[in-house]
CSV table of C-alpha atoms (C1' of nucleotides) in Angstrom, one decimal:
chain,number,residue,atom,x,y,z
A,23,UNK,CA,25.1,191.1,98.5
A,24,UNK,CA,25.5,188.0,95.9
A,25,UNK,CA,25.1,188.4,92.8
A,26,UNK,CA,21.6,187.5,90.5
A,27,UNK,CA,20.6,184.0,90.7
A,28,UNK,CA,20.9,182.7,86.3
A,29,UNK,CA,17.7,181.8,86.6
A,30,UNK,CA,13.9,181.4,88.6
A,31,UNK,CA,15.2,178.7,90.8
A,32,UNK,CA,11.4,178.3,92.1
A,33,UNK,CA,10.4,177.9,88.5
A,34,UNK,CA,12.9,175.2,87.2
A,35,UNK,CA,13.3,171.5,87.6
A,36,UNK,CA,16.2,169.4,89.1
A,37,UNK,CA,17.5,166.4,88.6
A,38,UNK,CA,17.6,163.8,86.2
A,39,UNK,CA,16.4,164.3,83.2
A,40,UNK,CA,13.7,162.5,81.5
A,41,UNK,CA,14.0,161.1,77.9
A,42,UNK,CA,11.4,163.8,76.6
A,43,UNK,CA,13.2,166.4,77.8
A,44,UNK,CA,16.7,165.2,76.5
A,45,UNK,CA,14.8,164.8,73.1
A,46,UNK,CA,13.5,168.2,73.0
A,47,UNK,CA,17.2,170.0,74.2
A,48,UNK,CA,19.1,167.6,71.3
A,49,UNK,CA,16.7,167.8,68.1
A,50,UNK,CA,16.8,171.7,68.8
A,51,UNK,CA,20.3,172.8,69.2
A,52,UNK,CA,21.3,170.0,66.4
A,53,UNK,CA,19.1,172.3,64.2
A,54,UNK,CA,19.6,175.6,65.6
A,55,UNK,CA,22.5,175.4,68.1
A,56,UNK,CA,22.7,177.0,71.2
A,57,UNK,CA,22.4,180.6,69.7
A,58,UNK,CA,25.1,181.8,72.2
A,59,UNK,CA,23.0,182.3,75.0
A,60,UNK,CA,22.1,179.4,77.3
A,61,UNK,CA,20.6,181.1,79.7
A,62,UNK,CA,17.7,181.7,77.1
A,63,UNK,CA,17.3,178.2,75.5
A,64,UNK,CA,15.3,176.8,77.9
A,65,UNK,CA,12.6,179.4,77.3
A,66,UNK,CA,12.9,179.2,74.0
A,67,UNK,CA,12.3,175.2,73.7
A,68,UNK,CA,10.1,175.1,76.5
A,69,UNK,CA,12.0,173.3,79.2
A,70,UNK,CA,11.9,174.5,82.8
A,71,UNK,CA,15.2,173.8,83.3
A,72,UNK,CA,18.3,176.5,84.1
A,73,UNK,CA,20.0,177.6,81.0
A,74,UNK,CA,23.3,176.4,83.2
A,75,UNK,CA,21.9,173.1,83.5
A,76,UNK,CA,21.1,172.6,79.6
A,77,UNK,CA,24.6,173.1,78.7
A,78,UNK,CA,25.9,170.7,80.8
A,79,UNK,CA,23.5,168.0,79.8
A,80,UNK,CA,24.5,168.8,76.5
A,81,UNK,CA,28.2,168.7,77.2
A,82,UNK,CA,28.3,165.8,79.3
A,83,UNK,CA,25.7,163.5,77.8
A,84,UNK,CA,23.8,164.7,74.7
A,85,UNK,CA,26.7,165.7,72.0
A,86,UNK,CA,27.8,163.8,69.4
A,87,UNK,CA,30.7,161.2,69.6
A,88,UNK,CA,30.7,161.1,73.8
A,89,UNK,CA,32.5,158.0,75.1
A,90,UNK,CA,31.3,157.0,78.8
A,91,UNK,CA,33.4,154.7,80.8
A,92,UNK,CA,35.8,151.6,79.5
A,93,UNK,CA,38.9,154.0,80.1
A,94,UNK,CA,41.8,152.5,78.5
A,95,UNK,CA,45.4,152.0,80.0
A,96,UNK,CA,46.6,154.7,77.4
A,97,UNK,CA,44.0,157.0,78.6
A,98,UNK,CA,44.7,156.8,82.5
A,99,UNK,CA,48.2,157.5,81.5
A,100,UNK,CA,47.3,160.5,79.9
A,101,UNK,CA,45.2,161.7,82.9
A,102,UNK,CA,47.8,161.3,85.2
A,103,UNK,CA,50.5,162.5,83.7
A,104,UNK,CA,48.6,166.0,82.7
A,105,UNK,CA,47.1,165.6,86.2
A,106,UNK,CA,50.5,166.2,87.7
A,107,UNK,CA,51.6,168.8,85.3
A,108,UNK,CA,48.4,171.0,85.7
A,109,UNK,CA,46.8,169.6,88.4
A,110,UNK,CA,42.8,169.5,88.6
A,111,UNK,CA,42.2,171.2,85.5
A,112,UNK,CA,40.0,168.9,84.1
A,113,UNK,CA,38.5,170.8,81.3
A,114,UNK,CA,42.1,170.5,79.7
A,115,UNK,CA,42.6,167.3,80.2
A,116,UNK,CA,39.6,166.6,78.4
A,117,UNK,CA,41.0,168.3,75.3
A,118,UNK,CA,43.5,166.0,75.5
A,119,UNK,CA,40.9,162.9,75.6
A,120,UNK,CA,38.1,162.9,72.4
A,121,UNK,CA,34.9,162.1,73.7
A,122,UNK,CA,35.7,162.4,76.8
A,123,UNK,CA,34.0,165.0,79.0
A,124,UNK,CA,35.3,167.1,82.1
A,125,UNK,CA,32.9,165.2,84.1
A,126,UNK,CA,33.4,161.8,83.3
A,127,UNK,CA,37.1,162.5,83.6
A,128,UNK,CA,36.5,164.5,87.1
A,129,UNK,CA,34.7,161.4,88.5
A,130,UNK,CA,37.0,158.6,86.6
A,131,UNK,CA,39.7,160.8,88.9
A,132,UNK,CA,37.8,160.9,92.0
A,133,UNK,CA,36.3,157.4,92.2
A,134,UNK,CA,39.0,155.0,91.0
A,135,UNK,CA,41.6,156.5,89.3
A,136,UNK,CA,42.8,158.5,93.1
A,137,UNK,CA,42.5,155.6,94.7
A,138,UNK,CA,44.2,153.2,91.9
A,139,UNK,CA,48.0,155.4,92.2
A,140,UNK,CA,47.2,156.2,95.6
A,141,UNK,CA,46.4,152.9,96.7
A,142,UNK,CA,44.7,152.1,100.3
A,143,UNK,CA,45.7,151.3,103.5
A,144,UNK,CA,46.4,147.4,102.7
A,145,UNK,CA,43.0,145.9,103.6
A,146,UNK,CA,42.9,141.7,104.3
A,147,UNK,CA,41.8,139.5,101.7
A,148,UNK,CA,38.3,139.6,102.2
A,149,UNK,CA,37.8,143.0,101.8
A,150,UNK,CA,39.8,143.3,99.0
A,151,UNK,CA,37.4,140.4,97.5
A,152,UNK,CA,34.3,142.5,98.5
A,153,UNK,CA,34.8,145.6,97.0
A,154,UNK,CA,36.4,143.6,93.4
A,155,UNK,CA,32.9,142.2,93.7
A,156,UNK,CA,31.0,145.4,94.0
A,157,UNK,CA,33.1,147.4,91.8
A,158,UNK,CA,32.3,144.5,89.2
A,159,UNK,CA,29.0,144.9,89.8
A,160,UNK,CA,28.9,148.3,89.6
A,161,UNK,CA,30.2,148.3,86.3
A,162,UNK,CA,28.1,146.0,84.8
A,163,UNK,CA,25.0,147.9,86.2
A,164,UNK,CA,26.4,150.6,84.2
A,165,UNK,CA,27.1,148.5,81.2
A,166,UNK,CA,30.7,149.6,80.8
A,167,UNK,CA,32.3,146.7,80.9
A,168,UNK,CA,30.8,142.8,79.7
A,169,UNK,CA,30.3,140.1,82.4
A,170,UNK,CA,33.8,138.6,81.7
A,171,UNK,CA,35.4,141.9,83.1
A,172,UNK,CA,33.9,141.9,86.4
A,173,UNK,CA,36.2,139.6,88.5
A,174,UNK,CA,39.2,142.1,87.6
A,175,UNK,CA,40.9,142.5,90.4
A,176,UNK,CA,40.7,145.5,93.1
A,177,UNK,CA,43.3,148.2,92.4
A,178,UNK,CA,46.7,147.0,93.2
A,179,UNK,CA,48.0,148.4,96.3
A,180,UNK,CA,50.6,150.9,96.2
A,181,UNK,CA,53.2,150.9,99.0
A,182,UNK,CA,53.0,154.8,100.5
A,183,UNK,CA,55.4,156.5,101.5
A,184,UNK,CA,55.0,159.7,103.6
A,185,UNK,CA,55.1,163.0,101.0
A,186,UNK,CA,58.0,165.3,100.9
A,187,UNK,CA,56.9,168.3,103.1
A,188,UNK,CA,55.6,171.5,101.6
A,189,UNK,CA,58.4,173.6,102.5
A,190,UNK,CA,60.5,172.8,99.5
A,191,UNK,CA,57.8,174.7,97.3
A,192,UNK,CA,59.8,177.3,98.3
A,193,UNK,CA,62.8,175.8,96.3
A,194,UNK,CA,60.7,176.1,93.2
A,195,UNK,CA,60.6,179.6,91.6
A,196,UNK,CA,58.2,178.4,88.6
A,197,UNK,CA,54.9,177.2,90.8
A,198,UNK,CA,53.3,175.7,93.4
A,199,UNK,CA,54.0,172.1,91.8
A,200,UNK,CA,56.1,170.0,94.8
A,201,UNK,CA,58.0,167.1,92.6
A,202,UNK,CA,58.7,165.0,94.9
A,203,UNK,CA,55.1,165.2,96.3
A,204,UNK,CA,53.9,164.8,93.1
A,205,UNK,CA,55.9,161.8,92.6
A,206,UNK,CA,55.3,159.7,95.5
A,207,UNK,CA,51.7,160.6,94.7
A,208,UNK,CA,52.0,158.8,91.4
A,209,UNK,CA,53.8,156.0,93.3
A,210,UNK,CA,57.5,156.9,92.7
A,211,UNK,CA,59.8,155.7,96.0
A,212,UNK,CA,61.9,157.8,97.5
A,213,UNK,CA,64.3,156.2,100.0
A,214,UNK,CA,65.7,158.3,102.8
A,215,UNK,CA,69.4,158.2,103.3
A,216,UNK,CA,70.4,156.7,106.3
A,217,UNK,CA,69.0,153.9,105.1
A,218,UNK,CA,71.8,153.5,102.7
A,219,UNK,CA,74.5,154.5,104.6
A,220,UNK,CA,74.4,155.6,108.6
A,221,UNK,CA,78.0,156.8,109.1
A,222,UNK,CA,77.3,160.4,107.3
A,223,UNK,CA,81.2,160.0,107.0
A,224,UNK,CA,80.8,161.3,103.2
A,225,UNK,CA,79.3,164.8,104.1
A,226,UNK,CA,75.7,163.2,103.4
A,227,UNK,CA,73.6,163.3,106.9
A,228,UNK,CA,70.5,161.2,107.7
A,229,UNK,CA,67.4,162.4,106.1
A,230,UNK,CA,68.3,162.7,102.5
A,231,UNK,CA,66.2,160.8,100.4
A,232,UNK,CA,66.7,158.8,97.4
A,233,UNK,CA,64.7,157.6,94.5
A,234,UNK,CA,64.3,154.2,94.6
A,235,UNK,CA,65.4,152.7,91.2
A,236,UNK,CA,63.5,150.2,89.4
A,237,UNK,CA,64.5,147.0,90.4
A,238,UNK,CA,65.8,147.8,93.2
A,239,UNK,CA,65.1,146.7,97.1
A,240,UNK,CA,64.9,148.8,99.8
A,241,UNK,CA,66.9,146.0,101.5
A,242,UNK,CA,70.0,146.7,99.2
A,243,UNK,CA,72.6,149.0,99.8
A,244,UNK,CA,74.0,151.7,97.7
A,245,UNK,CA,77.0,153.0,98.1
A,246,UNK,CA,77.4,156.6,97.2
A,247,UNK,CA,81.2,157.2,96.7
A,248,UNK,CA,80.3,155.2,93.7
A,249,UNK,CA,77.2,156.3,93.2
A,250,UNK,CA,77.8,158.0,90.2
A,251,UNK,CA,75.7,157.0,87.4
A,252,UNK,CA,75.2,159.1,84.6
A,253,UNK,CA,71.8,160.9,83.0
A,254,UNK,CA,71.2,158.6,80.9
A,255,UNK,CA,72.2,155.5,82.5
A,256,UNK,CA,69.1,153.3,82.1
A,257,UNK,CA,69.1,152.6,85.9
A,258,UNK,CA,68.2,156.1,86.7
A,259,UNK,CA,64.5,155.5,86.5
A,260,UNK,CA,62.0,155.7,88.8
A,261,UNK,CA,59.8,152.8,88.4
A,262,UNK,CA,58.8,154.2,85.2
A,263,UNK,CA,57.8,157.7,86.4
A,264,UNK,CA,60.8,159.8,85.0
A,265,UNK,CA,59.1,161.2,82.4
A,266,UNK,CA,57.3,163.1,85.2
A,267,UNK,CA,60.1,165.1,86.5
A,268,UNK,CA,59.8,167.9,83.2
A,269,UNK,CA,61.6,171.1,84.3
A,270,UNK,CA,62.5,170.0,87.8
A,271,UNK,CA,64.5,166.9,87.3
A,272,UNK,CA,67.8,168.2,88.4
A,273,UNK,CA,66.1,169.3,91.5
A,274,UNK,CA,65.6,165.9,92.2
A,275,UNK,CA,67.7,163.6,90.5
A,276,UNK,CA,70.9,166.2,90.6
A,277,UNK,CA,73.8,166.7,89.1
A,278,UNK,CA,77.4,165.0,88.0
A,279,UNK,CA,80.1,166.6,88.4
A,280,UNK,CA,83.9,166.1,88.4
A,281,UNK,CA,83.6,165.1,92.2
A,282,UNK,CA,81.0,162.4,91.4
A,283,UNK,CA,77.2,162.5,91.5
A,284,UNK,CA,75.4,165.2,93.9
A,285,UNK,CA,71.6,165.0,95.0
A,286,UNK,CA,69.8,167.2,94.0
A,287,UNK,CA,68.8,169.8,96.4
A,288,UNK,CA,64.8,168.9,96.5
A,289,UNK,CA,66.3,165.4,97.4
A,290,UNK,CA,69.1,166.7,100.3
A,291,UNK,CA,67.1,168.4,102.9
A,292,UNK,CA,64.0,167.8,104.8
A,293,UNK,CA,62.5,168.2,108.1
A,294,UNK,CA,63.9,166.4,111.1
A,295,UNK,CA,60.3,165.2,111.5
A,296,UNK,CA,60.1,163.4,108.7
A,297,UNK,CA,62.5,160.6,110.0
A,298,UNK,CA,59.4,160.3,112.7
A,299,UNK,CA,57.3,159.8,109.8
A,300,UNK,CA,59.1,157.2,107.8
A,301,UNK,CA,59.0,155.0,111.0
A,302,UNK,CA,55.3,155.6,111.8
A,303,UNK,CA,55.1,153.2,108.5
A,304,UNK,CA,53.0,150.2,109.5
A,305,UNK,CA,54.0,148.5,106.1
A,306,UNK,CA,57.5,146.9,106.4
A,307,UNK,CA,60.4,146.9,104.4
A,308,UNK,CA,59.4,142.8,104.0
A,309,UNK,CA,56.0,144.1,102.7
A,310,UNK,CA,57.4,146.4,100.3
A,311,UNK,CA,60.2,144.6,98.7
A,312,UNK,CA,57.4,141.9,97.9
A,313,UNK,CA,55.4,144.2,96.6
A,314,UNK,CA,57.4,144.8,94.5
A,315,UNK,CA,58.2,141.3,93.0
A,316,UNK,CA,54.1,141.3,92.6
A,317,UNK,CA,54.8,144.1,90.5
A,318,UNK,CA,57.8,143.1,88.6
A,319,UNK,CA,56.0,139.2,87.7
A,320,UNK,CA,52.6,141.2,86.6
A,321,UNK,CA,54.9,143.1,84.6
A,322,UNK,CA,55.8,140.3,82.6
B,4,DA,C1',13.0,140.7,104.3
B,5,DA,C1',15.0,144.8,106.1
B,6,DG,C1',18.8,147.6,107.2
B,7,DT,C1',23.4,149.3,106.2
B,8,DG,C1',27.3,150.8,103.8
B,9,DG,C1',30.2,151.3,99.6
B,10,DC,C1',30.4,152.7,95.1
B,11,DG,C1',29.8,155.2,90.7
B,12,DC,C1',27.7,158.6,88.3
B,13,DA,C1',24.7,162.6,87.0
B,14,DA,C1',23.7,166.9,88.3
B,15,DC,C1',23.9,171.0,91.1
B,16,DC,C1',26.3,174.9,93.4
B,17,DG,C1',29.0,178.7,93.6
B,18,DC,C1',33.0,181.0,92.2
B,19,DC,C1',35.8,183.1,88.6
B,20,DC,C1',36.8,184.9,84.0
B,21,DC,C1',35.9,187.7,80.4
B,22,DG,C1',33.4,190.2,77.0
B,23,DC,C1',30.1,193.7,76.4
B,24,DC,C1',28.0,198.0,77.3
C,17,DG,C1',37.3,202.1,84.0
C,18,DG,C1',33.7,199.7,86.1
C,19,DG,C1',29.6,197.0,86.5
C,20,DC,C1',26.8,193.4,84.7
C,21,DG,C1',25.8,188.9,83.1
C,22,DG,C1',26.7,184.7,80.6
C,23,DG,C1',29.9,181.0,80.1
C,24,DG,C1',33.1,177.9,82.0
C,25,DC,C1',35.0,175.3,85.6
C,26,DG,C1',36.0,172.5,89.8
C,27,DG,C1',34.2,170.8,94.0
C,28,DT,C1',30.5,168.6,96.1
C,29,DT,C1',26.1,166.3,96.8
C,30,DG,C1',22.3,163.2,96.0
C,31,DC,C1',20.7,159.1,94.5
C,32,DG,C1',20.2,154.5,92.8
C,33,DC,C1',22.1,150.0,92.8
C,34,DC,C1',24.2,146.2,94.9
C,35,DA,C1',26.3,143.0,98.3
C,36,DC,C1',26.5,141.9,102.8
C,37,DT,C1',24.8,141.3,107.5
DNA sequence: AAGTGGCGCAACCGCCCCGCC
DNA sequence: GGGCGGGGCGGTTGCGCCACT
């Protein structure tokens, strides 16, 4: 048996909400407040709507100070970084964000943000063309953004490469959180080993993966006998992600020691499937490394 | 002009948490 | 301690708008 319904679903009304009705819901809890019981306000102001449904109203649209679209750069950095450390937990991200509801921040997420770090599979010009000129659009209609915004460009496409499997949660005792999952999510590259260096005469077999640092080309080779750079050389970044690694970055980035630099062990196993995957990548290493002069010019 | 599909946003749904009795 | 019920939250849906065919 489920539980009570909040409310007399036959007797309330759905969907948007008229001007009238956000009138009545904002003069009265602006001079009364909600009285700690939702459920009861609508009664009490004569609305037929769910008690559930006036507090979200309220939340998302009605209260003081609420900011609705025009995120800024600052602001998606702030989502995604929280987003990796805690995941989908929106209502604390926007505690993080004034004025910003759990809402706006859900759907910001869900509609361009994802799609923005995630990128898409590489569509041809025209496409690409089409959907800057809806999104534009779209945007206007919504009168987020003036007319001399809308020809921004679609979201910049991210080369993918295939996650880390989920087996190395198992290598985590804190959480669920997969780092290296996490990162390529975000965009960081991970290059595997072989790669690099195909003889395995250095103990190091195919299918260890590297981060790819910033700057660098898949096409270049590094040589790990010397591949000993220390924590904070400034090389050892990953295109501007490292501040994502938190409590795992040994995991990933490893350790020096008096031998020379070791993987970390997040970064020295995998599956013997996911060699399969890296070569079911349509996009070339061509593509990639210039993708990644588009992204080092729009850097400057 | 009508149909179609993509997009963004508001709102709903249903589950879980937690305080109260 | 256990049940109840309101609040809070994340996932999902519905709808309007627009461009394109």
């Amino acid at each position: 048996m489920g539980r009570a319904p909040c409310c007399d679903k036959a007797n309330v009304k759905k969907g948007p909400w008229s001007a009238e009705e956000d009138t009545k819901l904002k003069s009265y809890i602006e001079q009364h407040g909600t009285g700690g019981n939702w459920i009861a306000l609508p009664q009490k102001i004569g609305l037929k709507r769910c008690g559930k449904s006036c507090r979200l109203r309220w939340l998302n649209y009605l209260r003081p100070n609420i900011k609705h679209g025009g995120f800024s750069e600052e602001e998606d950095r702030i989502i995604c970084s929280l987003y990796l450390s805690i995941g989908s937990r929106w209502s604390i991200i926007a505690a993080q964000l004034p004025g910003r509801t759990d809402n706006d921040i859900k759907n910001y997420w869900n509609t361009r943000l994802k799609k923005k770090l995630f990128g898409k599979q590489r569509k041809d010009h025209h496409q690409q063309q089409q959907q800057a000129t809806r999104r534009g659009n779209a945007l206007r209609h919504h009168g987020t953004v003036n007319k001399s915004n809308s020809a921004i460009p679609y979201w910049p496409q991210q080369q993918q490469f295939p996650v880390a499997p989920s087996y190395y949660n198992n290598m985590l005792s804190s959480d669920h959180i997969n780092p290296i999952e996490n990162l390529s999510k975000f965009g960081a590259q991970f290059m595997e080993q072989s790669v690099y260096n195909n003889n395995n005469a250095n103990g190091y077999g195919n299918g260890y993966y590297f981060p790819l640092l910033q700057g660098q080309s898949s096409s270049q080779m590094v040589d790990l006998e010397n591949y000993d750079m220390g924590f904070d050389d400034p090389r050892r970044v990953l295109c501007g992600f490292e501040f994502l690694y938190g409590d795992h970055h040994n995991q990933i980035m490893g350790t020096s020691n008096s031998h020379g630099y070791e993987m970390g062990p997040l970064i020295s196993s995998c599956p013997s499937n996911y060699e399969a995957m890296l070569q079911d990548l349509s996009t070339t290493t061509q593509e990639y490394d210039t993708h990644l002069k588009i992204m080092d010019s729009n850097a400057v």
